Amino acid sequence: NAGVMQNPRHLVRRRGQEARLRCSPMKGHSHVYWYRQLPEEGLKFMVYLQKENIIDESGMPKERFSAEFPKEGPSILRIQQVVRGDSAAYFCASSPGDQDTQYFGPGTRLTVL
Amino acid sequence: RKEVEQDPGPFNVPEGATVAFNCTYSNSASQSFFWYRQDCRKEPKLLMSVYSSGNEDGRFTAQLNRASQYISLLIRDSKLSDSATYLCVVAGYNQGGKLIFGQGTELSVKP
């Protein structure tokens, strides 16, 4: 059973470009969570999704950030008009249920030049 | 005040030492508690869940005190491979399972 997959593993963008981060949950997992880890900081919750629904986006910045988890395909975290402060590691986690253990993907390291 | 606070670290200990990490959480509604380990800022990996009765897994023992909102992790006979950052994590019953992470405590085990 493959683990949580994220791609790309490393992403470099210039200021003002768009970044798209993809997450494929473990087989059988319908709950996806996105977390962000800024340099020298701990992980911070961003958003929780189930198939076609955003359940909790209380950790998402109000502007430029969006997330989706379509019926088919991976979950996508989209950052529009990136700024240097968006440089961070973005981790996706999945679980079979909302109270179950979350398994993390290897993360996408975003660097904004 | 941070929702989850940990010892600042880093902890530098010799092989074979016993080391203890402490953590406090602010939300009394928190229902689930965990210790994760993170190596070189790679993905966090679950080390163990923490229960009110306390639980042990080999050299690792976790304790939870709900009254004091305090969680601990004890590592006995530390190994070089235990070197990592240890993350104290809590989740609330009504929070849809989202995890709240502490800052992490870095452990370095030296030969």
Short mmCIF file of N, CA and C in Angstrom, two decimals, chain A residues 9 33 35 37-45 48 55-56 58 89 91 98-99 101-107 109, chain B residues 31-32 34 36 38 40-46 49 87 91-104:
data_model
loop_
_atom_site.label_atom_id
_atom_site.label_comp_id
_atom_site.label_asym_id
_atom_site.label_seq_id
_atom_site.Cartn_x
_atom_site.Cartn_y
_atom_site.Cartn_z
N ARG A 9 8.36 17.46 -5.31
CA ARG A 9 9.03 17.47 -4.01
C ARG A 9 9.70 18.83 -3.77
N TYR A 33 -5.45 16.54 4.83
CA TYR A 33 -5.08 17.73 5.61
C TYR A 33 -3.82 18.34 4.99
N TYR A 35 -0.66 21.04 5.87
CA TYR A 35 0.06 21.76 6.92
C TYR A 35 1.22 22.50 6.27
N GLN A 37 5.05 24.35 7.14
CA GLN A 37 6.13 24.54 8.09
C GLN A 37 7.07 25.60 7.54
N LEU A 38 7.00 26.77 8.14
CA LEU A 38 7.90 27.85 7.77
C LEU A 38 9.29 27.57 8.35
N PRO A 39 10.33 28.17 7.77
CA PRO A 39 11.69 27.95 8.29
C PRO A 39 11.77 28.25 9.78
N GLU A 40 12.38 27.35 10.51
CA GLU A 40 12.60 27.51 11.95
C GLU A 40 11.29 27.54 12.76
N GLU A 41 10.21 27.06 12.20
CA GLU A 41 8.94 27.05 12.93
C GLU A 41 8.33 25.65 12.93
N GLY A 42 7.29 25.47 13.73
CA GLY A 42 6.57 24.21 13.76
C GLY A 42 5.54 24.13 12.66
N LEU A 43 4.95 22.94 12.52
CA LEU A 43 3.91 22.76 11.52
C LEU A 43 2.62 23.46 11.95
N LYS A 44 1.96 24.07 10.97
CA LYS A 44 0.70 24.78 11.24
C LYS A 44 -0.38 24.23 10.30
N PHE A 45 -1.51 23.91 10.87
CA PHE A 45 -2.65 23.42 10.10
C PHE A 45 -3.13 24.50 9.14
N TYR A 48 -8.57 21.29 5.90
CA TYR A 48 -9.00 19.90 5.99
C TYR A 48 -10.09 19.69 4.94
N ILE A 55 -13.82 21.07 4.67
CA ILE A 55 -14.44 20.90 5.98
C ILE A 55 -14.00 22.02 6.93
N ASP A 56 -12.73 22.36 6.91
CA ASP A 56 -12.19 23.35 7.83
C ASP A 56 -11.04 24.06 7.13
N SER A 58 -9.78 27.01 8.46
CA SER A 58 -9.47 28.06 9.43
C SER A 58 -7.99 28.45 9.44
N ALA A 89 7.92 24.44 3.73
CA ALA A 89 7.61 23.05 3.39
C ALA A 89 6.11 22.87 3.60
N PHE A 91 3.20 20.13 3.85
CA PHE A 91 2.97 18.70 4.06
C PHE A 91 1.48 18.40 3.93
N ASP A 98 -11.96 11.12 10.41
CA ASP A 98 -11.48 12.38 10.98
C ASP A 98 -10.86 12.23 12.36
N GLN A 99 -11.02 11.11 13.01
CA GLN A 99 -10.40 10.90 14.31
C GLN A 99 -9.29 9.85 14.25
N THR A 101 -5.55 8.14 12.86
CA THR A 101 -4.16 8.54 12.69
C THR A 101 -3.93 9.14 11.31
N GLN A 102 -3.19 10.23 11.29
CA GLN A 102 -2.85 10.88 10.03
C GLN A 102 -1.46 10.44 9.60
N TYR A 103 -1.35 10.15 8.32
CA TYR A 103 -0.07 9.75 7.74
C TYR A 103 0.39 10.84 6.80
N PHE A 104 1.64 11.24 6.96
CA PHE A 104 2.14 12.38 6.23
C PHE A 104 2.88 11.98 4.96
N GLY A 105 2.74 12.82 3.96
CA GLY A 105 3.54 12.70 2.76
C GLY A 105 4.90 13.34 2.96
N PRO A 106 5.80 13.19 1.97
CA PRO A 106 7.17 13.69 2.11
C PRO A 106 7.29 15.21 2.03
N GLY A 107 6.22 15.87 1.64
CA GLY A 107 6.23 17.32 1.61
C GLY A 107 6.69 17.89 0.27
N ARG A 109 8.73 21.28 -0.94
CA ARG A 109 9.48 22.45 -0.49
C ARG A 109 9.41 23.54 -1.54
N GLN B 31 -8.66 16.12 22.85
CA GLN B 31 -9.05 14.75 23.14
C GLN B 31 -7.99 13.72 22.79
N SER B 32 -7.16 14.04 21.84
CA SER B 32 -6.16 13.06 21.40
C SER B 32 -4.78 13.69 21.49
N PHE B 34 -0.42 13.00 20.94
CA PHE B 34 0.57 12.18 20.22
C PHE B 34 1.96 12.76 20.40
N TYR B 36 5.14 12.86 17.77
CA TYR B 36 5.67 12.59 16.44
C TYR B 36 7.17 12.87 16.47
N GLN B 38 10.40 14.06 13.88
CA GLN B 38 10.72 14.65 12.57
C GLN B 38 12.24 14.67 12.40
N CYS B 40 15.39 15.93 10.31
CA CYS B 40 15.91 16.90 9.33
C CYS B 40 14.78 17.55 8.53
N ARG B 41 13.71 17.91 9.22
CA ARG B 41 12.58 18.61 8.61
C ARG B 41 11.93 17.84 7.47
N LYS B 42 12.07 16.49 7.54
CA LYS B 42 11.30 15.65 6.63
C LYS B 42 9.89 15.50 7.21
N GLU B 43 9.10 14.59 6.62
CA GLU B 43 7.74 14.47 7.10
C GLU B 43 7.70 13.93 8.54
N PRO B 44 6.76 14.44 9.35
CA PRO B 44 6.61 13.91 10.70
C PRO B 44 6.14 12.46 10.66
N LYS B 45 6.64 11.68 11.59
CA LYS B 45 6.22 10.28 11.68
C LYS B 45 5.72 10.01 13.09
N LEU B 46 4.59 9.34 13.18
CA LEU B 46 3.99 9.06 14.47
C LEU B 46 4.90 8.15 15.28
N SER B 49 0.89 7.29 20.31
CA SER B 49 -0.24 8.01 20.87
C SER B 49 -0.04 8.04 22.38
N LEU B 87 8.01 16.13 18.35
CA LEU B 87 6.88 17.05 18.25
C LEU B 87 5.74 16.58 19.13
N ALA B 91 -5.04 17.01 19.37
CA ALA B 91 -6.18 17.16 18.47
C ALA B 91 -7.44 17.25 19.32
N GLY B 92 -8.41 18.06 18.83
CA GLY B 92 -9.65 18.23 19.57
C GLY B 92 -10.77 17.41 18.99
N TYR B 93 -11.66 16.94 19.81
CA TYR B 93 -12.76 16.11 19.36
C TYR B 93 -13.63 16.84 18.35
N ASN B 94 -13.84 18.11 18.58
CA ASN B 94 -14.70 18.88 17.69
C ASN B 94 -13.91 19.67 16.66
N GLN B 95 -12.69 19.31 16.44
CA GLN B 95 -11.86 20.05 15.50
C GLN B 95 -11.61 19.27 14.23
N GLY B 96 -12.41 18.24 14.00
CA GLY B 96 -12.31 17.49 12.75
C GLY B 96 -11.01 16.76 12.60
N GLY B 97 -10.31 16.58 13.68
CA GLY B 97 -9.08 15.81 13.60
C GLY B 97 -7.86 16.62 13.26
N LYS B 98 -8.00 17.94 13.07
CA LYS B 98 -6.81 18.71 12.74
C LYS B 98 -5.83 18.66 13.90
N LEU B 99 -4.57 18.56 13.57
CA LEU B 99 -3.53 18.42 14.56
C LEU B 99 -2.90 19.77 14.87
N ILE B 100 -2.66 19.99 16.17
CA ILE B 100 -1.97 21.20 16.61
C ILE B 100 -0.59 20.78 17.09
N PHE B 101 0.44 21.30 16.46
CA PHE B 101 1.81 20.90 16.74
C PHE B 101 2.50 21.88 17.67
N GLY B 102 3.30 21.33 18.56
CA GLY B 102 4.24 22.16 19.29
C GLY B 102 5.42 22.51 18.41
N GLN B 103 6.24 23.38 18.91
CA GLN B 103 7.40 23.85 18.16
C GLN B 103 8.41 22.74 17.90
N GLY B 104 8.42 21.75 18.78
CA GLY B 104 9.37 20.66 18.65
C GLY B 104 10.58 20.87 19.54
#
